[in-house]
Structures are given as structure tokens and as C-alpha cells.
XYZ file of C-alpha atoms in Angstrom:
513
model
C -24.573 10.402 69.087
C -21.208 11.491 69.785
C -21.158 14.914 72.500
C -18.560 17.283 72.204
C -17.355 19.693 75.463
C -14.611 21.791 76.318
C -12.626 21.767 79.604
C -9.755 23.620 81.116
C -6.633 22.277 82.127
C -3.080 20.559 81.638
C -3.597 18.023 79.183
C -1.563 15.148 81.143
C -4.717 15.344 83.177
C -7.440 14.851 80.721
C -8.983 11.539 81.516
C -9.864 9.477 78.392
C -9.129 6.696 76.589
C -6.716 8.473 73.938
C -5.475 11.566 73.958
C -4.951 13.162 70.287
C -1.808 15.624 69.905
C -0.652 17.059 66.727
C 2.471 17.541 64.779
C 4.042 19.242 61.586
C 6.357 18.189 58.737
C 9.311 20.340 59.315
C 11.931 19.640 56.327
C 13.665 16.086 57.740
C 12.083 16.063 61.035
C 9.236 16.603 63.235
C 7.435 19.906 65.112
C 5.350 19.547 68.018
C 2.462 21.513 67.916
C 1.196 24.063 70.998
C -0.982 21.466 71.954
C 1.743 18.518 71.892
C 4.129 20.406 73.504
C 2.999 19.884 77.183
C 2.610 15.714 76.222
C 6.344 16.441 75.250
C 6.981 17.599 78.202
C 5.067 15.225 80.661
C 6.887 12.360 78.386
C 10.436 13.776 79.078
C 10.927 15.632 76.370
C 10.853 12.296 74.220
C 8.096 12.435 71.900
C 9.450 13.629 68.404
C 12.103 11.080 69.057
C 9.581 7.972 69.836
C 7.876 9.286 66.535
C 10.657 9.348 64.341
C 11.716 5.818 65.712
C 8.114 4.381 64.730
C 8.799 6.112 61.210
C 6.014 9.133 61.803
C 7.088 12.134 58.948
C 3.936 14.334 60.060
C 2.407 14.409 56.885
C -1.421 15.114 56.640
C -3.311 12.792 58.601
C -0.741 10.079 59.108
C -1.839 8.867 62.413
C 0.561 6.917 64.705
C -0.310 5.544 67.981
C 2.610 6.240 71.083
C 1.934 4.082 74.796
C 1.481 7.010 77.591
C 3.456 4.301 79.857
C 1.478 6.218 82.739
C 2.894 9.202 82.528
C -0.692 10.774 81.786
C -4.289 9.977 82.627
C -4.700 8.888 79.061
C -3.215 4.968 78.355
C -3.348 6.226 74.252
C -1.684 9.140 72.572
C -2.990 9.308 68.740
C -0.394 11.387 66.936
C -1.658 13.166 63.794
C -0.508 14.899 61.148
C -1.032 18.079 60.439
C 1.251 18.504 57.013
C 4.121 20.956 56.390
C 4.876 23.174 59.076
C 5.222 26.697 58.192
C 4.736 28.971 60.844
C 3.176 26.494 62.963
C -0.427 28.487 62.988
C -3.048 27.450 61.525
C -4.251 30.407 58.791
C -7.288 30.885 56.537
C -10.066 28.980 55.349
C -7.717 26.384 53.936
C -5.926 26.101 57.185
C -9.170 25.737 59.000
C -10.115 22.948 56.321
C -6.729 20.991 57.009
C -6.651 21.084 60.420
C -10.713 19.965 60.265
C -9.403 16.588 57.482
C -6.738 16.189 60.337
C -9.018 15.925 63.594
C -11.188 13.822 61.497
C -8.517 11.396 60.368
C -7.377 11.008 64.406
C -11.151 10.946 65.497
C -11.967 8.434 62.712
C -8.486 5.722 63.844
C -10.248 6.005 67.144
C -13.297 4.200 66.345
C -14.144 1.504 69.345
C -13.015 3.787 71.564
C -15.565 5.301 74.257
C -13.901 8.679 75.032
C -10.659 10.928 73.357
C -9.307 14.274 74.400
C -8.004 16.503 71.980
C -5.120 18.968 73.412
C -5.113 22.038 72.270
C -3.433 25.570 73.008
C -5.181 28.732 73.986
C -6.274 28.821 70.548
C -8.958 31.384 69.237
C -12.637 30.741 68.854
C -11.939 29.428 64.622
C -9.186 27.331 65.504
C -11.628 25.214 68.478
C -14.197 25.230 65.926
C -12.425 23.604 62.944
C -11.160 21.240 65.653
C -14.649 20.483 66.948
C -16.242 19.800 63.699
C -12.970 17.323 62.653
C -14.143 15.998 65.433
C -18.036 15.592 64.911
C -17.778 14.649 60.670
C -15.141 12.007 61.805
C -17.082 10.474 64.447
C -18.778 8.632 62.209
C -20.231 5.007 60.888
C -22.991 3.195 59.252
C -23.686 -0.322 60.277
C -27.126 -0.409 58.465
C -28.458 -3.605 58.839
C -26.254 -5.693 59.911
C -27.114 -8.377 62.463
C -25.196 -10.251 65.114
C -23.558 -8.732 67.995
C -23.187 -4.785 67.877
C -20.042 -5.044 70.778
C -18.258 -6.707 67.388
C -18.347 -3.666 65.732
C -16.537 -0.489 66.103
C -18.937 2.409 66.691
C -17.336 5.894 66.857
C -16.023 7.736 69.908
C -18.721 8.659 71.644
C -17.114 11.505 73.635
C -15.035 14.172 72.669
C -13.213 16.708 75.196
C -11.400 19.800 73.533
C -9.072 20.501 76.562
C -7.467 23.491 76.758
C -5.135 25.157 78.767
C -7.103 28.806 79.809
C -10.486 28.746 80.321
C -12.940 28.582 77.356
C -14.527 32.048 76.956
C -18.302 32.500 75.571
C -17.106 32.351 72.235
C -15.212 29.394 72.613
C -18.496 27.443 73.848
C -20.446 28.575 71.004
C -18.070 27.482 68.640
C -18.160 24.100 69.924
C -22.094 23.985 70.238
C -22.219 25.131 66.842
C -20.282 22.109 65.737
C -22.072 19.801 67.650
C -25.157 21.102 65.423
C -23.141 20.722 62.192
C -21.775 17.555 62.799
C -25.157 16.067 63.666
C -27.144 17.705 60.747
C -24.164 16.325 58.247
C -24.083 12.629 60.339
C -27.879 12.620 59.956
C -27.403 13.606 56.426
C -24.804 10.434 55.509
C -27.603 8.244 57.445
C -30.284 8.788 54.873
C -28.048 9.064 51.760
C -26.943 5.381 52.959
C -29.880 3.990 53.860
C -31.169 1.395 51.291
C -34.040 1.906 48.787
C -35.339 -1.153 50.281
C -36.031 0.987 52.984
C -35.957 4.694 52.247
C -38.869 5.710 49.203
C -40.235 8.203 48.807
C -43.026 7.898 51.593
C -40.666 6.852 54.047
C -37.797 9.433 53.297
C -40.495 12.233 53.843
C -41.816 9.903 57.683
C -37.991 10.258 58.610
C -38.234 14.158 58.030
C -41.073 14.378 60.137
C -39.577 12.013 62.832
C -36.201 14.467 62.596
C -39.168 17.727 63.348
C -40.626 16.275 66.026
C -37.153 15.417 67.589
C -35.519 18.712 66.819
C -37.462 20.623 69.765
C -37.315 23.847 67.654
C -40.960 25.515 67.498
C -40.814 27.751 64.530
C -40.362 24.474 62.885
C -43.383 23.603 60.642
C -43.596 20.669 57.530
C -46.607 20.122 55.135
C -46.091 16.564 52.829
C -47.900 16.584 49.466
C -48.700 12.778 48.401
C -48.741 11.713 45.095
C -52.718 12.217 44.654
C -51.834 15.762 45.759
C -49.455 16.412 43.467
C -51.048 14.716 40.234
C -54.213 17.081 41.479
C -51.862 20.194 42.092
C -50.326 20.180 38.660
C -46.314 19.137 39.605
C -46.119 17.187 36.016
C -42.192 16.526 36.830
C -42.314 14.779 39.763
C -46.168 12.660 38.922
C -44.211 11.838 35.558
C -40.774 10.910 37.222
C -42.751 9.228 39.685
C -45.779 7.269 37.959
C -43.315 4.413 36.717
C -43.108 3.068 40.473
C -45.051 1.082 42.734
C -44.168 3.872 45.359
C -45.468 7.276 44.879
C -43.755 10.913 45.066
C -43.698 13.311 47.612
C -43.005 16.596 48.167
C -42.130 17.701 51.478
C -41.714 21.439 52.554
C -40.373 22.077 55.544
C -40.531 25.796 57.296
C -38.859 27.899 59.851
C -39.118 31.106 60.896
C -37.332 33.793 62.646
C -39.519 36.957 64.040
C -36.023 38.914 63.748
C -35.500 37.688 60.040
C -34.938 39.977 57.183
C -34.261 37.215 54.587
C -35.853 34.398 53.547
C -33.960 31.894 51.511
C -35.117 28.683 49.710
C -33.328 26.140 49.406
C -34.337 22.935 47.160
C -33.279 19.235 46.531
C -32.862 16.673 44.036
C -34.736 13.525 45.673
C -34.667 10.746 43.713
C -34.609 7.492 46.459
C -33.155 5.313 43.596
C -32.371 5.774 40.031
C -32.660 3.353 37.188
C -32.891 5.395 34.723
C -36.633 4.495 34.038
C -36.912 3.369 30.253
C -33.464 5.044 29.078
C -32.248 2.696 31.482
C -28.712 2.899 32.904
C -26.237 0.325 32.606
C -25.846 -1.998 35.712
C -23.166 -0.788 37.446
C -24.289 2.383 37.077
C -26.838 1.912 39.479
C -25.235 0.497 42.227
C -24.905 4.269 44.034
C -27.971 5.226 42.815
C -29.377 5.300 46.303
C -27.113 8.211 46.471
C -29.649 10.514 44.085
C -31.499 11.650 46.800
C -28.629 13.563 48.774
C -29.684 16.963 47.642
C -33.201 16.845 49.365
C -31.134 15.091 52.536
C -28.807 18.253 52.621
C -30.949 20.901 52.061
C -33.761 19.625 54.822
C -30.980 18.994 57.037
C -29.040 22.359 56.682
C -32.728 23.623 57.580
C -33.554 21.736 61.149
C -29.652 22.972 61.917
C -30.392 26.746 61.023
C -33.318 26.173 62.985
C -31.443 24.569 65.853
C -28.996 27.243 65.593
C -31.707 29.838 65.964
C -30.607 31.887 63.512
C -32.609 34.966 62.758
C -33.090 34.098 59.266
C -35.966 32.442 56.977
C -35.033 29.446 55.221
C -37.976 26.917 53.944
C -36.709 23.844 52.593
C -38.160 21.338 49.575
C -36.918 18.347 48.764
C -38.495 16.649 46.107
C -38.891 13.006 46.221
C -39.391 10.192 43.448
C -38.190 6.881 42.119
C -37.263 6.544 38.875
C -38.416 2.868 37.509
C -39.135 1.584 34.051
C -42.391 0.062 35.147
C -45.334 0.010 32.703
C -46.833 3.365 33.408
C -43.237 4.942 33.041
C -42.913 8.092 30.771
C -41.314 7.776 27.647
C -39.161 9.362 25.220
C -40.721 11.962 23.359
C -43.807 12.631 26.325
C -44.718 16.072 26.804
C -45.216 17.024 30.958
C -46.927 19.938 31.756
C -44.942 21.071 34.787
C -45.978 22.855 37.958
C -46.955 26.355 36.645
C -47.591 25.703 33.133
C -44.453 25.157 31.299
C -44.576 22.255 29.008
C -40.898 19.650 28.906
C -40.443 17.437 26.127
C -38.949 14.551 27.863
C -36.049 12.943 25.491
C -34.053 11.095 28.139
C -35.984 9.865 31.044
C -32.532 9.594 32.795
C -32.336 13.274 33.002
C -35.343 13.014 35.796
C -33.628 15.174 38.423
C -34.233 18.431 37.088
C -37.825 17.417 35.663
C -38.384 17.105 39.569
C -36.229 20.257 40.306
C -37.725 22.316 38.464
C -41.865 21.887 39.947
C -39.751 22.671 43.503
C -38.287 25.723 41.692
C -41.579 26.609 40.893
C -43.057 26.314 43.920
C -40.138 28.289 46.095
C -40.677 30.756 43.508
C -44.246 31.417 44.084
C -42.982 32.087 48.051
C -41.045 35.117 46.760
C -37.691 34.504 48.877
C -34.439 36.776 48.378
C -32.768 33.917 47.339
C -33.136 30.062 46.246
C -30.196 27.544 46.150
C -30.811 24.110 44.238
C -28.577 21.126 45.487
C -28.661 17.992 43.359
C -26.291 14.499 42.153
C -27.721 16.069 38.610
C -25.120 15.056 35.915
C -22.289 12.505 35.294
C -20.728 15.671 33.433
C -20.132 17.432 36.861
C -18.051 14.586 37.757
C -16.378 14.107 34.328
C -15.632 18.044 34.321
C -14.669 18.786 38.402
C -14.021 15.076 39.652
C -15.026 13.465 42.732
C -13.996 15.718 45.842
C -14.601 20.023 44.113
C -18.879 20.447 43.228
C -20.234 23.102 40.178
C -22.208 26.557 41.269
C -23.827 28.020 38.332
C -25.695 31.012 39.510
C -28.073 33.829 37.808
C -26.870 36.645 39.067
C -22.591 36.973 40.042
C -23.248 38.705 43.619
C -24.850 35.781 44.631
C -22.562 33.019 43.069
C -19.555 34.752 44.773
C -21.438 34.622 48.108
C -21.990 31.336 47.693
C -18.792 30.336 46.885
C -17.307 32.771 49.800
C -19.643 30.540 52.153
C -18.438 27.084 50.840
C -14.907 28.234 50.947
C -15.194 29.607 54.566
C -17.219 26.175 55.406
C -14.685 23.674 53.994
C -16.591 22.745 50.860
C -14.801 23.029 47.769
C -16.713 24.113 44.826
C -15.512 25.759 41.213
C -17.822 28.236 39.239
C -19.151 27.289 36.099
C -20.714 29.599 33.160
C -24.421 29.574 32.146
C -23.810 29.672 28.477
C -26.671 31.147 26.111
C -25.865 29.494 22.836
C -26.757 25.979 24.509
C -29.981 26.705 25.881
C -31.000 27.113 22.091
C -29.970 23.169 22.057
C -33.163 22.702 23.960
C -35.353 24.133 21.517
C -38.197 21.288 20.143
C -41.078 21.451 18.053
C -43.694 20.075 19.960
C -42.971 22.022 24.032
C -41.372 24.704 25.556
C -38.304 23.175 26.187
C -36.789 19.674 26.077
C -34.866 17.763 29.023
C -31.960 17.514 27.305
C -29.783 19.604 25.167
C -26.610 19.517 23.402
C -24.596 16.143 24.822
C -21.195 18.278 25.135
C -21.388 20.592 28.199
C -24.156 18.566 29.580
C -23.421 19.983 33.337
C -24.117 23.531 31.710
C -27.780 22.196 29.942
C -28.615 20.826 32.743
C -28.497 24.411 34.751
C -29.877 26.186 32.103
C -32.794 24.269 31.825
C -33.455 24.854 35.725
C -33.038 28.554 35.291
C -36.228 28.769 33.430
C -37.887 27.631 36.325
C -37.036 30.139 38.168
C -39.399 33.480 39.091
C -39.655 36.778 38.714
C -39.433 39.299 41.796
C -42.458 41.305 42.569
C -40.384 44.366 41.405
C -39.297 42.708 38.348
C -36.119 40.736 37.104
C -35.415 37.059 38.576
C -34.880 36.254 42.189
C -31.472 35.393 43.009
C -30.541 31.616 41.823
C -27.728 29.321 42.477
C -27.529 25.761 41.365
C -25.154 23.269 42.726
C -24.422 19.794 41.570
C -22.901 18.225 43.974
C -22.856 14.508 41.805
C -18.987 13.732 42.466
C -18.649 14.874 46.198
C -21.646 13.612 47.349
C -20.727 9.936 47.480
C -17.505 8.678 48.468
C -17.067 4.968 46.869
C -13.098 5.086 47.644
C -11.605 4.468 51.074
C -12.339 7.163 53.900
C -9.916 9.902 54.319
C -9.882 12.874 56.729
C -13.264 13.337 58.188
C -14.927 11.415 55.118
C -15.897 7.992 55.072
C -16.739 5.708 52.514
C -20.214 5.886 51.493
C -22.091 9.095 51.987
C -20.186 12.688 52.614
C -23.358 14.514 53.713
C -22.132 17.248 51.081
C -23.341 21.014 50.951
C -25.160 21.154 54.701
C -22.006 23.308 55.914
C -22.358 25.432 52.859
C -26.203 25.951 53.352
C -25.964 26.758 56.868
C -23.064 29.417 56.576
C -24.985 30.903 53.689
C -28.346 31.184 55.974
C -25.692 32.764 58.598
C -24.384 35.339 56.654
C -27.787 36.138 55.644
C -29.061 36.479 58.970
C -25.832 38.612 59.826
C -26.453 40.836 56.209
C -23.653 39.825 54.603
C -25.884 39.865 51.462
């Protein structure tokens, strides 16, 4: 687990094994930043030259690596990046964002090494945060099961100093505890996303929640796992029918916290599925070789929980994640069976590949019955997301347009880049069948759009009338990286839509909404 701290002092000083500076792209040549400036100076005023030499431009995360020749405590300076220069301050959310891809890029070139300072200048309490949580998403790596000798292999840095040259004030500190949190509940995130199927079912995924419960050392933490005898007995007819065509059972794991300040209570729900085959509307090979991916909703959403928790917010979140694997073993549904799902509703299953929502939508159900202000849906649930939005920008598709902007003013102010998409009413008449309330599948074209509609009807009514507050995102293109790592991303899981969650539960607990 890589620890993050800030001290005071002149960064020639800071005693690591790399020191990371940054610098802008200023038309032909290079800018120091604030925080490179005293490295300049403790080099002789030589460092933009010694960078253009080596053929540094300053573009976004170029990294370039510059001998201290003893002139500070560090042997190492990592020079990164930081793109065009402007006016040389870092502004808005998309600033924030850059310089966060930047850190990460520096922090991720460092891997193998045991400690790196980061020199900054008396920067304000959003600029130390963006840096810190660079820091923690880049700090980052998945060995998995590899055997032979661990020394062979580069683990991450496992200490980070922000130094600065004033003393860090109150707010300062909590920034950079709050991104220790972040960066821990989105490292934790990547670990289960990545984690075989060999290895993570749906028995075991829910073990490793209560493992992460017992570890968090928050006590308004509480977690109740229904089995698959449960749920067969309880009536959740998506996730027994997604479920019966494997050896391995569902689960459905709720996990609780409470705030005795809290005026909201959110819900937040996840798309589970430990591996997807398709069951009998079987996908084509390589289709399924990220497939253990499917699950990284329910990782996100019960991670973004223990971190709300951890951050004691005064806010009620409960979290579902709703866990099966999708085979095409004997007892698998078919096209054309009818599932009576949690709460009544009867689904005419047409595509047994469209299993995500089927299990969605008993969660929805059941978040419902809870009566929260709000419930947020995270799920890899179509191939049309990606088609539509590509790899790196996720859909929200909301019920009610306060709510969709607030979420999209939370992913925007966390670093997550999602685009709104419509709800259309024409194609939830596409659904329509003879023999159920509603089908799994709709019209082919606009398939992202279906997909949401069909999990609005899952959705419940408020005591005083009118659904509760909805948003659905599927996050099926961001959620797995299968290019090469770049800023704070690697390759393999992104840990997608944990920032998102917990800055939504933050501005509920601060009544933003």
C-alpha cells in the first residue's frame, strides 16, 4: 500500500529516491513550473537547458529522467510534462484532471522505486489534492499470480512526500488524507476487476467484501450476503435465472453505512457478473477474453461505499452489488423464458447475453423498497456504450434532469468523463412482447438507450408519489483499459466511477442536492 504525507521545506532537501518536478510547453521551449523552479536553481540555473539537450518538449506526461549529480538529497529528478503552458496555473476541473494524468504518468515511470518526492509550490488545498491522487491512481500494479521471485518485479513507489515550501495548513492535510482514501478504494477496485474468474465467483467476490469490512475499521459499517437458496426463496428471478446455468451460485451482497448526522440516503447498485459467456446466446471467443471485467460495477459501487464510510461522511449510502456468472451449462435459461423478477414483474428473456440488467434490475428493486433520495446504477452493460462514446468518456441516462446534471457536475469535478444520453420513449415500445411485461431486449439500433429504459421500470415510486431519483451509468468502455497505460491508468482495470460515487455522496452530505 503506497502512503502519501506532506512535509515542509526546500525541495533540494527532500530525501528520496526521485524527486518529480514539472514543466510546461511554452511555444519552442520549455517553462519551469513553481515547483521546478527551486531544482533550477539548486542545479545552477541549468535545467530547461539539460532538458532541451535530452530532447524534453513538455508535452503531457512526457517523462524524462535528469542525474541530480549531488546537488540535492534526491540521486533522480523525474521531469514531467504538464502540456501547454498558458498562464502557468493550474485552473478548473480540467486543469485539476491534467495535472492528476501528469502526477500519475511520473508516479507510474517510477515503479521499483521505494520512495519519490513531489515538489510543489505553496499551492492551494485543490491543487495538493489533484497532485496526491496522481499520485495514489498511479501507484499502481497487478502481479496476480505470478510466481518466482517478487524482488524481479517492479512494485510501485511505496512512499510518496508532497513537499512544499510553507507549511501545510488543515486543509492541506485533509486533502491529502482524502486521497489516500480514494486512491486505495480505486487500487482495491482494479484488484478485483483483475482478479481471475478462476478465482473471484460469485461466493468469493462477496468473502473479499466482507474481508475489505472487517479491515476497514469503520463501525457504522454493516453487510448482509443473500446465497443463492436465499435468493431463489426470496423471489430475485434475474439473478437465480442469470445464475442457475453455473456450477457457482449468485449472491447478493448489501453492504450499509450510516451517518447519525445524515439527511440523505443514496443507493448505489452494480452490475456483477464474475465472467460472461454469454450463456446460450453465446459470445464469440474473443469476446470473452475481458469478460472478467463484467463485474466492475458491483467492485465500484461497494468500494465508493467503505471510502464514504472511511471518509466519515455524514451521509447514507447502502451499496448492492449483484453477483452471477453467466454460463451455458444445462440448467441455463433460454431464449424465449419468462423470469418473474424480484417484485413481480415478469422479463421475457430474448438474448441471454443481455444478463446485466436482468440482474440490475432485482437490485433496483430491492434499493427501491429502502426508499433512498436517490439510486445510481453502475454497470459494463452494452457494447453500444462503447460503439457510441468509445473507450475513455462513460453514458448517464437519468430520470429526472436535476439529478443527471448533479451527477455529471460530480464526475466532472472528480476527473471522470462522462456524456449524457436521452431516455427515448418510442423505444421502450420495442420491448413490448406477447407473452411478459417486458422483454430484455429491444430495438438493436440505440441498444445503450434500451438497455436504460428497461432498468427504469425497475425503479420505485416515492412514498409521496412520482419515482425516486435514478441515474444509470454504463461505464462498458472506461472500465477496462486493454491498450497501454497512460497517465494514472494502467492496462487492465481503471477502477472507473468510485471518484464519481464518492463526490456525489459528498455533495449530498454537504446539500448540494
Amino acid at each position: 500500500m503506497t502512503t502519501i504525507s506532506i512535509q515542509s521545506g526546500p525541495v533540494a532537501d527532500a530525501a528520496a529516491d526521485a524527486l518529480i518536478v514539472g514543466v510546461y510547453k511554452d511555444g519552442t521551449g520549455i517553462a519551469l513550473s513553481p515547483g521546478a523552479a527551486a531544482v533550477d536553481e539548486a542545479l545552477g540555473g541549468t535545467l530547461a537547458e539539460t532538458l532541451s539537450t535530452l530532447g524534453a518538449t513538455g508535452a503531457a506526461e512526457e517523462t524524462t529522467r535528469v542525474a541530480s549529480g549531488g546537488k540535492l538529497a534526491a540521486p533522480l529528478i523525474l521531469v514531467v510534462g504538464l502540456g501547454d503552458a498558458g498562464d502557468g496555473e493550474v485552473v478548473g476541473a480540467s486543469g485539476l484532471e491534467d495535472l492528476r494524468k501528469a502526477v500519475g504518468a511520473a508516479v507510474r515511470a517510477l515503479a521499483g522505486k521505494a520512495k519519490a518526492a513531489i515538489a510543489l509550490a505553496d499551492s492551494g488545498a485543490e491543487v495538493l489534492a489533484a497532485t496526491a491522487e496522481g499520485a495514489a491512481y498511479g501507484a499502481y500494479t497487478y502481479d496476480g499470480l505470478k510466481t518466482g521471485d517478487a524482488a524481479d518485479r517492479k512494485a510501485p513507489v511505496g512512499e510518496i512526500v508532497l513537499v512544499t515550501t510553507t507549511a501545510p495548513d488543515d486543509d492541506a492535510r485533509a486533502a491529502a488524507a482524502r486521497a489516500q482514501v480514494l486512491g486505495e478504494a480505486v487500487n482495491a477496485t482494479r484488484d478485483l476487476i483483475n482478479t481471475p474468474p478462476s478465482h473471484l465467483f460469485p461466493k468469493a467476490f462477496a468473502e473479499a467484501v466482507e474481508d475489505a469490512v472487517r479491515n476497514a475499521g469503520v463501525g457504522s459499517l454493516s453487510i448482509e450476503v443473500l446465497d443463492d437458496v436465499q435468493l431463489r426463496e426470496g423471489g430475485y428471478g434475474g439473478l437465480t435465472g442469470v445464475g442457475q446455468g453455473s456450477t457457482r451460485g449468485p449472491r447478493l451482497v448489501k453492504l450499509s453505512y450510516t451517518h447519525p448526522e445524515a439527511q440523505r440516503k443514496l443507493a448505489f447498485v452494480g452490475k456483477g457478473i464474475t465472467f460472461d459467456t454469454g450463456g446460450i446466446s453465446l459470445k464469440p471467443a474473443n469476446a470473452m477474453e475481458t469478460m472478467k471485467s463484467d463485474m466492475s460495477g458491483a467492485a465500484a459501487v461497494l468500494h465508493a461505499a467503505l471510502a464514504v464510510a472511511r471518509l466519515g461522511l455524514p451521509v447514507n449510502v447502502t451499496a448492492w452489488a449483484a453477483l452471477a456468472e453467466n454460463m451455458p451449462g444445462g440448467n441455463a435459461i433460454r431464449p424465449s423464458d419468462v423470469l418473474t423478477m424480484f417484485g413481480g414483474k415478469t422479463v421475457e428473456v430474448l438474448n441471454t447475453d443481455a444478463e446485466g440488467r436482468l440482474v440490475l434490475a432485482d437490485a433496483i428493486v430491492a434499493a427501491s423498497a429502502e426508499q433512498p433520495d436517490a439510486i445510481v446504477d453502475v454497470a459494463t452493460l452494452t457494447g453500444a456504450q462503447v460503439l457510441a462514446l468509445g473507450h475513455r468518456t462513460a453514458a448517464v441516462m437519468a430520470n429526472d434532469e436535476e439529478f443527471r446534471v448533479q451527477v455529471e457536475s460530480a464526475a466532472e469535478r472528480a476527473g471522470e468523463d462522462f456524456w449524457p444520453m436521452p431516455l427515448p420513449a418510442h423505444l421502450r415500445k420495442t420491448m413490448d412482447t406477447q407473452v411478459a411485461d417486458i422483454a430484455n431486449i429491444g430495438d438493436r439500433m440505440g441498444g445503450m438507450l434500451v438497455a436504460g429504459l428497461f432498468l427504469q421500470e425497475f425503479v420505485g415510486e416515492r412514498a409521496e408519489g412520482g419515482q425516486i431519483a435514478w441515474a444509470h451509468l454504463d461505464i462498458a468502455g472506461p472500465a477496462f483499459n486493454e491498450s497501454g497505460p497512460y497517465g494514472y491508468v494502467p492496462k487492465g482495470a481503471v477502477g472507473f466511477a468510485v471518484r464519481t460515487l464518492v463526490q456525489l455522496a459528498d455533495d449530498a452530505a454537504n446539500g448540494l442536492y
